[in-house]
Amino acid sequence: VHEMSSILQAIVLQGDDNSENLLTTYVPILFNVSPEAALQVFTGTAALPGVPGRQRLKPEKAMQILTDTGSTDLTRRYLEHLVFKTSVAEASQKTRLGQMYIEEIAARPADVDDDGVGPPLLCFLEEVDGYDLSPLLLKVEEKPRRLKRERVVLLSRLGRNEDALRILIQDLQDLPRAEIFCLIRSRGQPGAEEQGRAAIFGAVPPQYAIPVAFPVGGAPEPAVDGGKTSAGMPSSGLFLLFLRILLEACDPEKEKPVGMEAGAAKGAVLQLLKSYSYHPDLHPAKVLPLLPSSWPLSEFATYFIQSTSHYLHEQ
C-alpha cells in the first residue's frame, strides 16, 4: 500500500493527461484497500500543489477523483488540506468546504442542539477569507433554528450589522457577545475580503473588545471610570442600534424574544448607558428621544450627569 501510494504521488507530480488517467484508474483501487493512503496521494509532501518549478495535478481533478470514490469524508479532508495547509485554494473550493460543513450539520436529527459545535464551521467562517458569502448564508438560513452564530458571522461580513446584532440580542440573548460585536465592528465595517479581522466568537476577545457593560461569565458592573474610555471610540451607530433593540424588548406592544423579560431588558439599557455614557453613539441628544416617557429620568441620572458634563466640558 505504501509503495503504491508513493508511486501515485510521483504521478501527481507530472500533472499531464496520461497521469490523470492513471490516477483515475488506480486511486479507487487504493481507496478500497486504504482510504487514508488514497488521500495521502494528494496531500503527501511530494504531492503538495503550488510548488514553483514543478507541474502539479490541478486541485479540481484531484477533487473529482476523490469524489468518484464515493467518500465525502475524503473530499472534505482534501479541501481542508487545500484551505488550511496551502495557499492555492480558490474561492469555489473554500465555498464548497463551507457547504460541506453546513450539510454535515443539517443531516443531524432536528432535536440536536448544534449551534457552534460539530464540524469547525464557525472557526472556518471567522478565520478563512475569500469564500462566497451569499451561497453559504442561503444554506445556513435553510435551518432558521440552527447555526445562529454562523449567521451572525456571515451577516456581519456582508455588512448587515443590524440583522447580526438582532440575532445576538433577541435570538441568542448573548449580551456580552453583542457588546463584543459592537466594539469589534466599530473599528471598521468589514468587507468580504478584509484580512485579519477579529473573531466575534473567539475564546478571548481582543483587548479593545473586552466587554465592560456585560462581562463574559460575570454579573453586569458599571465601568470603573464611568465609561470615560468610550469617549475616544469611533461613532459607528452600533451602540445606538444596540440600545434601540433593547428598548424594543421593553415595549409592551412589541413581541418579546423568548426568555427576555421587560425588566431584564430595562436593566440592560441602564447598564449599557452607564458603561458607555461618553460614547459618541450614545449622545444624550440621540438617547433621550428614544427613552419611554413613562420611565423616570431619575433612573438615568448617572448616565445623564456623566454624559452631559463631558459634552459641556468639550464645548
PDB file of C-alpha atoms in Angstrom:
ATOM      1  CA  VAL A   1       0.000   0.000   0.000  1.00  0.00           C
ATOM      2  CA  HIS A   2       2.780   2.420   0.930  1.00  0.00           C
ATOM      3  CA  GLU A   3       4.683   1.654  -2.267  1.00  0.00           C
ATOM      4  CA  MET A   4       1.588   2.132  -4.419  1.00  0.00           C
ATOM      5  CA  SER A   5       0.793   5.409  -2.672  1.00  0.00           C
ATOM      6  CA  SER A   6       4.360   6.638  -3.277  1.00  0.00           C
ATOM      7  CA  ILE A   7       4.167   5.743  -6.961  1.00  0.00           C
ATOM      8  CA  LEU A   8       0.860   7.556  -7.352  1.00  0.00           C
ATOM      9  CA  GLN A   9       2.257  10.603  -5.552  1.00  0.00           C
ATOM     10  CA  ALA A  10       5.058  10.665  -8.104  1.00  0.00           C
ATOM     11  CA  ILE A  11       2.468  10.512 -10.880  1.00  0.00           C
ATOM     12  CA  VAL A  12       0.693  13.517  -9.347  1.00  0.00           C
ATOM     13  CA  LEU A  13       3.869  15.493  -9.949  1.00  0.00           C
ATOM     14  CA  GLN A  14       3.500  15.083 -13.689  1.00  0.00           C
ATOM     15  CA  GLY A  15       0.023  16.586 -13.977  1.00  0.00           C
ATOM     16  CA  ASP A  16      -0.453  15.658 -17.667  1.00  0.00           C
ATOM     17  CA  ASP A  17      -3.390  13.841 -19.292  1.00  0.00           C
ATOM     18  CA  ASN A  18      -1.744  10.429 -19.018  1.00  0.00           C
ATOM     19  CA  SER A  19      -1.120  10.992 -15.311  1.00  0.00           C
ATOM     20  CA  GLU A  20      -4.762  11.913 -14.780  1.00  0.00           C
ATOM     21  CA  ASN A  21      -5.874   8.720 -16.493  1.00  0.00           C
ATOM     22  CA  LEU A  22      -3.580   6.601 -14.319  1.00  0.00           C
ATOM     23  CA  LEU A  23      -4.781   8.303 -11.139  1.00  0.00           C
ATOM     24  CA  THR A  24      -8.422   7.938 -12.164  1.00  0.00           C
ATOM     25  CA  THR A  25      -7.818   4.206 -12.599  1.00  0.00           C
ATOM     26  CA  TYR A  26      -5.644   3.377  -9.601  1.00  0.00           C
ATOM     27  CA  VAL A  27      -6.701   5.733  -6.798  1.00  0.00           C
ATOM     28  CA  PRO A  28     -10.110   3.998  -6.428  1.00  0.00           C
ATOM     29  CA  ILE A  29      -8.279   0.657  -6.224  1.00  0.00           C
ATOM     30  CA  LEU A  30      -6.024   2.031  -3.498  1.00  0.00           C
ATOM     31  CA  PHE A  31      -9.054   3.542  -1.761  1.00  0.00           C
ATOM     32  CA  ASN A  32     -10.661   0.099  -1.470  1.00  0.00           C
ATOM     33  CA  VAL A  33      -7.579  -1.107   0.382  1.00  0.00           C
ATOM     34  CA  SER A  34      -6.736   2.009   2.391  1.00  0.00           C
ATOM     35  CA  PRO A  35      -8.774   5.236   2.201  1.00  0.00           C
ATOM     36  CA  GLU A  36      -6.053   7.024   4.168  1.00  0.00           C
ATOM     37  CA  ALA A  37      -3.406   6.032   1.624  1.00  0.00           C
ATOM     38  CA  ALA A  38      -5.662   7.247  -1.191  1.00  0.00           C
ATOM     39  CA  LEU A  39      -5.939  10.647   0.446  1.00  0.00           C
ATOM     40  CA  GLN A  40      -2.179  10.729   1.016  1.00  0.00           C
ATOM     41  CA  VAL A  41      -1.665  10.532  -2.747  1.00  0.00           C
ATOM     42  CA  PHE A  42      -2.909  14.133  -2.991  1.00  0.00           C
ATOM     43  CA  THR A  43      -1.862  15.516   0.388  1.00  0.00           C
ATOM     44  CA  GLY A  44       1.564  13.943   0.924  1.00  0.00           C
ATOM     45  CA  THR A  45       4.665  16.125   0.810  1.00  0.00           C
ATOM     46  CA  ALA A  46       5.515  15.031  -2.698  1.00  0.00           C
ATOM     47  CA  ALA A  47       2.065  15.979  -3.948  1.00  0.00           C
ATOM     48  CA  LEU A  48       1.802  19.474  -2.499  1.00  0.00           C
ATOM     49  CA  PRO A  49       0.320  21.835  -5.093  1.00  0.00           C
ATOM     50  CA  GLY A  50       1.727  25.208  -5.954  1.00  0.00           C
ATOM     51  CA  VAL A  51       5.432  24.462  -5.559  1.00  0.00           C
ATOM     52  CA  PRO A  52       7.389  26.679  -8.005  1.00  0.00           C
ATOM     53  CA  GLY A  53       9.087  24.951 -10.897  1.00  0.00           C
ATOM     54  CA  ARG A  54       7.092  21.724 -10.725  1.00  0.00           C
ATOM     55  CA  GLN A  55       3.946  20.863 -12.609  1.00  0.00           C
ATOM     56  CA  ARG A  56       1.165  19.579 -10.360  1.00  0.00           C
ATOM     57  CA  LEU A  57      -2.201  17.932 -10.794  1.00  0.00           C
ATOM     58  CA  LYS A  58      -4.928  20.553 -10.664  1.00  0.00           C
ATOM     59  CA  PRO A  59      -6.916  20.503  -7.397  1.00  0.00           C
ATOM     60  CA  GLU A  60     -10.203  20.286  -9.339  1.00  0.00           C
ATOM     61  CA  LYS A  61      -9.074  16.990 -10.870  1.00  0.00           C
ATOM     62  CA  ALA A  62      -7.906  15.632  -7.518  1.00  0.00           C
ATOM     63  CA  MET A  63     -11.294  16.518  -6.040  1.00  0.00           C
ATOM     64  CA  GLN A  64     -13.092  14.766  -8.877  1.00  0.00           C
ATOM     65  CA  ILE A  65     -11.051  11.586  -8.421  1.00  0.00           C
ATOM     66  CA  LEU A  66     -11.738  11.558  -4.666  1.00  0.00           C
ATOM     67  CA  THR A  67     -15.423  12.353  -5.200  1.00  0.00           C
ATOM     68  CA  ASP A  68     -15.695   9.408  -7.572  1.00  0.00           C
ATOM     69  CA  THR A  69     -14.656   7.093  -4.733  1.00  0.00           C
ATOM     70  CA  GLY A  70     -17.982   7.940  -3.088  1.00  0.00           C
ATOM     71  CA  SER A  71     -16.302   9.188   0.083  1.00  0.00           C
ATOM     72  CA  THR A  72     -17.440  12.660   1.125  1.00  0.00           C
ATOM     73  CA  ASP A  73     -15.076  12.382   4.091  1.00  0.00           C
ATOM     74  CA  LEU A  74     -12.012  12.162   1.820  1.00  0.00           C
ATOM     75  CA  THR A  75     -13.243  15.036  -0.329  1.00  0.00           C
ATOM     76  CA  ARG A  76     -13.794  17.191   2.739  1.00  0.00           C
ATOM     77  CA  ARG A  77     -10.385  16.332   4.168  1.00  0.00           C
ATOM     78  CA  TYR A  78      -8.706  17.147   0.856  1.00  0.00           C
ATOM     79  CA  LEU A  79     -10.475  20.510   0.792  1.00  0.00           C
ATOM     80  CA  GLU A  80      -9.363  21.145   4.374  1.00  0.00           C
ATOM     81  CA  HIS A  81      -5.821  20.381   3.247  1.00  0.00           C
ATOM     82  CA  LEU A  82      -6.118  22.893   0.401  1.00  0.00           C
ATOM     83  CA  VAL A  83      -7.708  25.621   2.515  1.00  0.00           C
ATOM     84  CA  PHE A  84      -5.717  25.353   5.737  1.00  0.00           C
ATOM     85  CA  LYS A  85      -2.331  23.991   4.625  1.00  0.00           C
ATOM     86  CA  THR A  86      -1.712  25.503   1.195  1.00  0.00           C
ATOM     87  CA  SER A  87      -2.113  28.896  -0.439  1.00  0.00           C
ATOM     88  CA  VAL A  88      -3.689  27.689  -3.676  1.00  0.00           C
ATOM     89  CA  ALA A  89      -7.313  27.161  -2.619  1.00  0.00           C
ATOM     90  CA  GLU A  90      -9.716  29.101  -4.817  1.00  0.00           C
ATOM     91  CA  ALA A  91     -12.962  30.770  -3.757  1.00  0.00           C
ATOM     92  CA  SER A  92     -15.049  27.933  -5.172  1.00  0.00           C
ATOM     93  CA  GLN A  93     -13.105  25.357  -3.164  1.00  0.00           C
ATOM     94  CA  LYS A  94     -13.356  27.354   0.053  1.00  0.00           C
ATOM     95  CA  THR A  95     -17.082  27.818  -0.529  1.00  0.00           C
ATOM     96  CA  ARG A  96     -17.541  24.101  -1.184  1.00  0.00           C
ATOM     97  CA  LEU A  97     -15.802  23.252   2.094  1.00  0.00           C
ATOM     98  CA  GLY A  98     -18.139  25.603   3.954  1.00  0.00           C
ATOM     99  CA  GLN A  99     -21.130  23.990   2.243  1.00  0.00           C
ATOM    100  CA  MET A 100     -19.939  20.537   3.266  1.00  0.00           C
ATOM    101  CA  TYR A 101     -19.664  21.639   6.890  1.00  0.00           C
ATOM    102  CA  ILE A 102     -23.222  23.002   6.760  1.00  0.00           C
ATOM    103  CA  GLU A 103     -24.569  19.864   5.061  1.00  0.00           C
ATOM    104  CA  GLU A 104     -22.979  17.680   7.719  1.00  0.00           C
ATOM    105  CA  ILE A 105     -24.744  19.628  10.475  1.00  0.00           C
ATOM    106  CA  ALA A 106     -28.043  19.762   8.554  1.00  0.00           C
ATOM    107  CA  ALA A 107     -28.048  15.971   8.252  1.00  0.00           C
ATOM    108  CA  ARG A 108     -28.301  15.573  12.024  1.00  0.00           C
ATOM    109  CA  PRO A 109     -31.594  14.964  13.831  1.00  0.00           C
ATOM    110  CA  ALA A 110     -33.680  18.094  14.347  1.00  0.00           C
ATOM    111  CA  ASP A 111     -33.574  17.785  18.137  1.00  0.00           C
ATOM    112  CA  VAL A 112     -29.769  18.023  18.276  1.00  0.00           C
ATOM    113  CA  ASP A 113     -28.579  21.410  19.527  1.00  0.00           C
ATOM    114  CA  ASP A 114     -25.599  22.064  17.298  1.00  0.00           C
ATOM    115  CA  ASP A 115     -25.180  25.836  17.372  1.00  0.00           C
ATOM    116  CA  GLY A 116     -21.467  26.429  17.106  1.00  0.00           C
ATOM    117  CA  VAL A 117     -20.481  22.775  17.538  1.00  0.00           C
ATOM    118  CA  GLY A 118     -19.674  19.846  15.310  1.00  0.00           C
ATOM    119  CA  PRO A 119     -17.531  20.473  12.234  1.00  0.00           C
ATOM    120  CA  PRO A 120     -15.355  23.561  12.597  1.00  0.00           C
ATOM    121  CA  LEU A 121     -17.812  25.685  10.625  1.00  0.00           C
ATOM    122  CA  LEU A 122     -17.785  28.686  12.953  1.00  0.00           C
ATOM    123  CA  CYS A 123     -13.982  28.722  13.058  1.00  0.00           C
ATOM    124  CA  PHE A 124     -13.872  28.390   9.260  1.00  0.00           C
ATOM    125  CA  LEU A 125     -16.276  31.296   8.728  1.00  0.00           C
ATOM    126  CA  GLU A 126     -14.384  33.620  11.074  1.00  0.00           C
ATOM    127  CA  GLU A 127     -10.821  32.760  10.111  1.00  0.00           C
ATOM    128  CA  VAL A 128     -10.901  31.999   6.374  1.00  0.00           C
ATOM    129  CA  ASP A 129     -11.131  34.728   3.746  1.00  0.00           C
ATOM    130  CA  GLY A 130     -12.131  34.570   0.123  1.00  0.00           C
ATOM    131  CA  TYR A 131     -15.167  32.295   0.148  1.00  0.00           C
ATOM    132  CA  ASP A 132     -18.503  33.324  -1.409  1.00  0.00           C
ATOM    133  CA  LEU A 133     -20.702  34.689   1.368  1.00  0.00           C
ATOM    134  CA  SER A 134     -24.173  34.628  -0.176  1.00  0.00           C
ATOM    135  CA  PRO A 135     -24.354  30.901  -1.074  1.00  0.00           C
ATOM    136  CA  LEU A 136     -23.257  29.948   2.431  1.00  0.00           C
ATOM    137  CA  LEU A 137     -25.759  32.316   4.047  1.00  0.00           C
ATOM    138  CA  LEU A 138     -28.554  30.833   1.934  1.00  0.00           C
ATOM    139  CA  LYS A 139     -27.660  27.320   3.099  1.00  0.00           C
ATOM    140  CA  VAL A 140     -27.400  28.406   6.735  1.00  0.00           C
ATOM    141  CA  GLU A 141     -30.790  30.131   6.566  1.00  0.00           C
ATOM    142  CA  GLU A 142     -32.399  26.909   5.356  1.00  0.00           C
ATOM    143  CA  LYS A 143     -32.141  25.882   9.019  1.00  0.00           C
ATOM    144  CA  PRO A 144     -33.506  29.006  10.785  1.00  0.00           C
ATOM    145  CA  ARG A 145     -33.374  27.437  14.247  1.00  0.00           C
ATOM    146  CA  ARG A 146     -29.810  26.255  13.814  1.00  0.00           C
ATOM    147  CA  LEU A 147     -26.462  27.847  13.176  1.00  0.00           C
ATOM    148  CA  LYS A 148     -27.385  31.230  14.647  1.00  0.00           C
ATOM    149  CA  ARG A 149     -23.798  32.130  15.465  1.00  0.00           C
ATOM    150  CA  GLU A 150     -22.749  31.225  11.953  1.00  0.00           C
ATOM    151  CA  ARG A 151     -25.480  33.503  10.595  1.00  0.00           C
ATOM    152  CA  VAL A 152     -24.108  36.348  12.709  1.00  0.00           C
ATOM    153  CA  VAL A 153     -20.645  35.956  11.158  1.00  0.00           C
ATOM    154  CA  LEU A 154     -21.934  35.788   7.590  1.00  0.00           C
ATOM    155  CA  LEU A 155     -24.347  38.698   8.031  1.00  0.00           C
ATOM    156  CA  SER A 156     -21.654  40.889   9.560  1.00  0.00           C
ATOM    157  CA  ARG A 157     -19.256  40.071   6.727  1.00  0.00           C
ATOM    158  CA  LEU A 158     -21.968  41.140   4.303  1.00  0.00           C
ATOM    159  CA  GLY A 159     -22.301  44.424   6.187  1.00  0.00           C
ATOM    160  CA  ARG A 160     -25.758  43.517   7.550  1.00  0.00           C
ATOM    161  CA  ASN A 161     -24.842  44.531  11.085  1.00  0.00           C
ATOM    162  CA  GLU A 162     -28.391  45.192  12.281  1.00  0.00           C
ATOM    163  CA  ASP A 163     -29.533  41.691  11.333  1.00  0.00           C
ATOM    164  CA  ALA A 164     -26.468  40.208  13.015  1.00  0.00           C
ATOM    165  CA  LEU A 165     -26.953  42.244  16.194  1.00  0.00           C
ATOM    166  CA  ARG A 166     -30.633  41.293  16.419  1.00  0.00           C
ATOM    167  CA  ILE A 167     -29.727  37.618  16.364  1.00  0.00           C
ATOM    168  CA  LEU A 168     -27.186  38.139  19.142  1.00  0.00           C
ATOM    169  CA  ILE A 169     -29.605  40.080  21.340  1.00  0.00           C
ATOM    170  CA  GLN A 170     -33.005  38.621  20.515  1.00  0.00           C
ATOM    171  CA  ASP A 171     -32.333  35.028  19.456  1.00  0.00           C
ATOM    172  CA  LEU A 172     -29.175  34.129  21.341  1.00  0.00           C
ATOM    173  CA  GLN A 173     -29.710  36.668  24.154  1.00  0.00           C
ATOM    174  CA  ASP A 174     -25.953  36.914  24.389  1.00  0.00           C
ATOM    175  CA  LEU A 175     -25.428  40.486  25.572  1.00  0.00           C
ATOM    176  CA  PRO A 176     -21.682  40.064  26.241  1.00  0.00           C
ATOM    177  CA  ARG A 177     -21.177  38.851  22.678  1.00  0.00           C
ATOM    178  CA  ALA A 178     -23.368  41.683  21.357  1.00  0.00           C
ATOM    179  CA  GLU A 179     -21.120  44.162  23.156  1.00  0.00           C
ATOM    180  CA  ILE A 180     -18.008  42.462  21.739  1.00  0.00           C
ATOM    181  CA  PHE A 181     -19.612  42.627  18.292  1.00  0.00           C
ATOM    182  CA  CYS A 182     -20.170  46.389  18.598  1.00  0.00           C
ATOM    183  CA  LEU A 183     -16.651  47.022  19.860  1.00  0.00           C
ATOM    184  CA  ILE A 184     -15.056  44.997  17.053  1.00  0.00           C
ATOM    185  CA  ARG A 185     -17.241  46.278  14.241  1.00  0.00           C
ATOM    186  CA  SER A 186     -16.951  49.881  15.417  1.00  0.00           C
ATOM    187  CA  ARG A 187     -13.333  49.718  14.336  1.00  0.00           C
ATOM    188  CA  GLY A 188     -14.453  49.499  10.726  1.00  0.00           C
ATOM    189  CA  GLN A 189     -17.170  47.959   8.638  1.00  0.00           C
ATOM    190  CA  PRO A 190     -15.601  44.762   7.261  1.00  0.00           C
ATOM    191  CA  GLY A 191     -15.764  43.857   3.612  1.00  0.00           C
ATOM    192  CA  ALA A 192     -15.716  40.291   2.374  1.00  0.00           C
ATOM    193  CA  GLU A 193     -12.005  40.481   1.676  1.00  0.00           C
ATOM    194  CA  GLU A 194     -10.833  42.175   4.860  1.00  0.00           C
ATOM    195  CA  GLN A 195      -7.865  40.301   6.267  1.00  0.00           C
ATOM    196  CA  GLY A 196      -7.014  39.694   9.894  1.00  0.00           C
ATOM    197  CA  ARG A 197     -10.442  40.554  11.327  1.00  0.00           C
ATOM    198  CA  ALA A 198     -11.013  39.809  14.983  1.00  0.00           C
ATOM    199  CA  ALA A 199     -13.255  36.835  15.725  1.00  0.00           C
ATOM    200  CA  ILE A 200     -16.614  37.706  17.261  1.00  0.00           C
ATOM    201  CA  PHE A 201     -16.869  34.278  18.875  1.00  0.00           C
ATOM    202  CA  GLY A 202     -13.225  33.805  19.776  1.00  0.00           C
ATOM    203  CA  ALA A 203     -12.487  32.307  23.195  1.00  0.00           C
ATOM    204  CA  VAL A 204     -10.747  35.530  24.242  1.00  0.00           C
ATOM    205  CA  PRO A 205     -11.750  38.847  22.639  1.00  0.00           C
ATOM    206  CA  PRO A 206      -9.031  41.322  21.641  1.00  0.00           C
ATOM    207  CA  GLN A 207      -8.018  43.775  24.353  1.00  0.00           C
ATOM    208  CA  TYR A 208     -10.001  46.625  22.817  1.00  0.00           C
ATOM    209  CA  ALA A 209     -13.160  44.489  22.686  1.00  0.00           C
ATOM    210  CA  ILE A 210     -13.321  43.200  26.264  1.00  0.00           C
ATOM    211  CA  PRO A 211     -16.917  43.876  27.381  1.00  0.00           C
ATOM    212  CA  VAL A 212     -17.440  46.152  30.367  1.00  0.00           C
ATOM    213  CA  ALA A 213     -21.231  46.525  30.449  1.00  0.00           C
ATOM    214  CA  PHE A 214     -21.900  42.795  30.182  1.00  0.00           C
ATOM    215  CA  PRO A 215     -18.749  40.907  31.247  1.00  0.00           C
ATOM    216  CA  VAL A 216     -18.436  37.363  29.927  1.00  0.00           C
ATOM    217  CA  GLY A 217     -19.434  34.965  32.704  1.00  0.00           C
ATOM    218  CA  GLY A 218     -19.953  37.729  35.221  1.00  0.00           C
ATOM    219  CA  ALA A 219     -22.675  39.941  36.657  1.00  0.00           C
ATOM    220  CA  PRO A 220     -23.036  43.361  34.997  1.00  0.00           C
ATOM    221  CA  GLU A 221     -20.932  46.040  36.659  1.00  0.00           C
ATOM    222  CA  PRO A 222     -20.571  49.680  35.633  1.00  0.00           C
ATOM    223  CA  ALA A 223     -17.278  50.680  34.074  1.00  0.00           C
ATOM    224  CA  VAL A 224     -14.898  51.753  36.831  1.00  0.00           C
ATOM    225  CA  ASP A 225     -14.177  55.054  35.053  1.00  0.00           C
ATOM    226  CA  GLY A 226     -17.818  55.809  34.324  1.00  0.00           C
ATOM    227  CA  GLY A 227     -17.304  54.980  30.703  1.00  0.00           C
ATOM    228  CA  LYS A 228     -14.692  57.672  30.033  1.00  0.00           C
ATOM    229  CA  THR A 229     -12.633  55.356  27.828  1.00  0.00           C
ATOM    230  CA  SER A 230     -15.572  55.181  25.416  1.00  0.00           C
ATOM    231  CA  ALA A 231     -15.180  58.887  24.623  1.00  0.00           C
ATOM    232  CA  GLY A 232     -12.398  58.164  22.146  1.00  0.00           C
ATOM    233  CA  MET A 233     -14.199  55.334  20.388  1.00  0.00           C
ATOM    234  CA  PRO A 234     -15.338  55.838  16.789  1.00  0.00           C
ATOM    235  CA  SER A 235     -19.000  56.504  16.079  1.00  0.00           C
ATOM    236  CA  SER A 236     -20.453  53.651  14.050  1.00  0.00           C
ATOM    237  CA  GLY A 237     -24.089  53.759  15.150  1.00  0.00           C
ATOM    238  CA  LEU A 238     -23.838  50.220  16.504  1.00  0.00           C
ATOM    239  CA  PHE A 239     -24.187  51.105  20.180  1.00  0.00           C
ATOM    240  CA  LEU A 240     -27.253  53.220  19.389  1.00  0.00           C
ATOM    241  CA  LEU A 241     -28.654  50.245  17.492  1.00  0.00           C
ATOM    242  CA  PHE A 242     -27.842  48.031  20.493  1.00  0.00           C
ATOM    243  CA  LEU A 243     -29.869  50.441  22.640  1.00  0.00           C
ATOM    244  CA  ARG A 244     -32.801  50.506  20.180  1.00  0.00           C
ATOM    245  CA  ILE A 245     -33.066  46.704  20.123  1.00  0.00           C
ATOM    246  CA  LEU A 246     -33.010  46.518  23.928  1.00  0.00           C
ATOM    247  CA  LEU A 247     -35.713  49.195  24.116  1.00  0.00           C
ATOM    248  CA  GLU A 248     -37.892  47.167  21.749  1.00  0.00           C
ATOM    249  CA  ALA A 249     -37.862  44.379  24.337  1.00  0.00           C
ATOM    250  CA  CYS A 250     -39.173  46.906  26.892  1.00  0.00           C
ATOM    251  CA  ASP A 251     -42.114  47.923  24.699  1.00  0.00           C
ATOM    252  CA  PRO A 252     -45.310  46.151  25.879  1.00  0.00           C
ATOM    253  CA  GLU A 253     -46.777  46.374  22.372  1.00  0.00           C
ATOM    254  CA  LYS A 254     -43.900  44.541  20.729  1.00  0.00           C
ATOM    255  CA  GLU A 255     -43.436  40.773  20.676  1.00  0.00           C
ATOM    256  CA  LYS A 256     -40.740  39.785  23.148  1.00  0.00           C
ATOM    257  CA  PRO A 257     -37.873  37.415  22.383  1.00  0.00           C
ATOM    258  CA  VAL A 258     -38.372  34.201  24.305  1.00  0.00           C
ATOM    259  CA  GLY A 259     -36.822  34.496  27.747  1.00  0.00           C
ATOM    260  CA  MET A 260     -36.123  38.255  27.627  1.00  0.00           C
ATOM    261  CA  GLU A 261     -38.331  39.934  30.199  1.00  0.00           C
ATOM    262  CA  ALA A 262     -39.058  43.645  30.027  1.00  0.00           C
ATOM    263  CA  GLY A 263     -37.459  44.170  33.442  1.00  0.00           C
ATOM    264  CA  ALA A 264     -34.240  42.464  32.387  1.00  0.00           C
ATOM    265  CA  ALA A 265     -34.171  44.450  29.152  1.00  0.00           C
ATOM    266  CA  LYS A 266     -34.608  47.706  31.062  1.00  0.00           C
ATOM    267  CA  GLY A 267     -31.761  46.745  33.384  1.00  0.00           C
ATOM    268  CA  ALA A 268     -29.603  46.077  30.323  1.00  0.00           C
ATOM    269  CA  VAL A 269     -30.498  49.532  28.937  1.00  0.00           C
ATOM    270  CA  LEU A 270     -29.391  51.176  32.178  1.00  0.00           C
ATOM    271  CA  GLN A 271     -26.182  49.166  32.242  1.00  0.00           C
ATOM    272  CA  LEU A 272     -25.313  49.966  28.637  1.00  0.00           C
ATOM    273  CA  LEU A 273     -25.845  53.702  29.142  1.00  0.00           C
ATOM    274  CA  LYS A 274     -23.858  53.820  32.386  1.00  0.00           C
ATOM    275  CA  SER A 275     -20.935  51.929  30.874  1.00  0.00           C
ATOM    276  CA  TYR A 276     -20.816  53.927  27.623  1.00  0.00           C
ATOM    277  CA  SER A 277     -22.081  57.321  28.774  1.00  0.00           C
ATOM    278  CA  TYR A 278     -19.243  59.062  26.898  1.00  0.00           C
ATOM    279  CA  HIS A 279     -19.588  57.085  23.663  1.00  0.00           C
ATOM    280  CA  PRO A 280     -20.435  59.283  20.646  1.00  0.00           C
ATOM    281  CA  ASP A 281     -23.149  56.828  19.570  1.00  0.00           C
ATOM    282  CA  LEU A 282     -24.963  57.447  22.860  1.00  0.00           C
ATOM    283  CA  HIS A 283     -25.015  61.242  22.928  1.00  0.00           C
ATOM    284  CA  PRO A 284     -27.930  62.479  25.103  1.00  0.00           C
ATOM    285  CA  ALA A 285     -29.494  64.165  22.074  1.00  0.00           C
ATOM    286  CA  LYS A 286     -29.758  60.744  20.433  1.00  0.00           C
ATOM    287  CA  VAL A 287     -30.745  58.786  23.535  1.00  0.00           C
ATOM    288  CA  LEU A 288     -33.365  60.982  25.187  1.00  0.00           C
ATOM    289  CA  PRO A 289     -35.953  60.814  22.346  1.00  0.00           C
ATOM    290  CA  LEU A 290     -35.771  57.004  22.442  1.00  0.00           C
ATOM    291  CA  LEU A 291     -36.493  56.515  26.147  1.00  0.00           C
ATOM    292  CA  PRO A 292     -40.112  55.687  27.053  1.00  0.00           C
ATOM    293  CA  SER A 293     -41.932  58.682  28.525  1.00  0.00           C
ATOM    294  CA  SER A 294     -43.139  56.503  31.396  1.00  0.00           C
ATOM    295  CA  TRP A 295     -39.592  55.958  32.665  1.00  0.00           C
ATOM    296  CA  PRO A 296     -38.466  58.390  35.382  1.00  0.00           C
ATOM    297  CA  LEU A 297     -35.397  60.276  34.215  1.00  0.00           C
ATOM    298  CA  SER A 298     -34.031  59.952  37.742  1.00  0.00           C
ATOM    299  CA  GLU A 299     -33.264  56.313  36.941  1.00  0.00           C
ATOM    300  CA  PHE A 300     -30.831  57.549  34.300  1.00  0.00           C
ATOM    301  CA  ALA A 301     -29.252  60.247  36.444  1.00  0.00           C
ATOM    302  CA  THR A 302     -25.783  58.657  36.400  1.00  0.00           C
ATOM    303  CA  TYR A 303     -25.764  58.459  32.618  1.00  0.00           C
ATOM    304  CA  PHE A 304     -27.078  61.984  32.056  1.00  0.00           C
ATOM    305  CA  ILE A 305     -24.739  63.590  34.584  1.00  0.00           C
ATOM    306  CA  GLN A 306     -21.659  61.865  33.151  1.00  0.00           C
ATOM    307  CA  SER A 307     -22.625  62.362  29.537  1.00  0.00           C
ATOM    308  CA  THR A 308     -23.800  65.982  29.671  1.00  0.00           C
ATOM    309  CA  SER A 309     -20.853  67.070  31.803  1.00  0.00           C
ATOM    310  CA  HIS A 310     -18.491  65.506  29.274  1.00  0.00           C
ATOM    311  CA  TYR A 311     -20.022  67.279  26.293  1.00  0.00           C
ATOM    312  CA  LEU A 312     -20.300  70.615  28.157  1.00  0.00           C
ATOM    313  CA  HIS A 313     -16.645  70.322  29.038  1.00  0.00           C
ATOM    314  CA  GLU A 314     -15.780  69.671  25.372  1.00  0.00           C
ATOM    315  CA  GLN A 315     -17.534  72.889  24.371  1.00  0.00           C
TER     316      GLN A 315
END
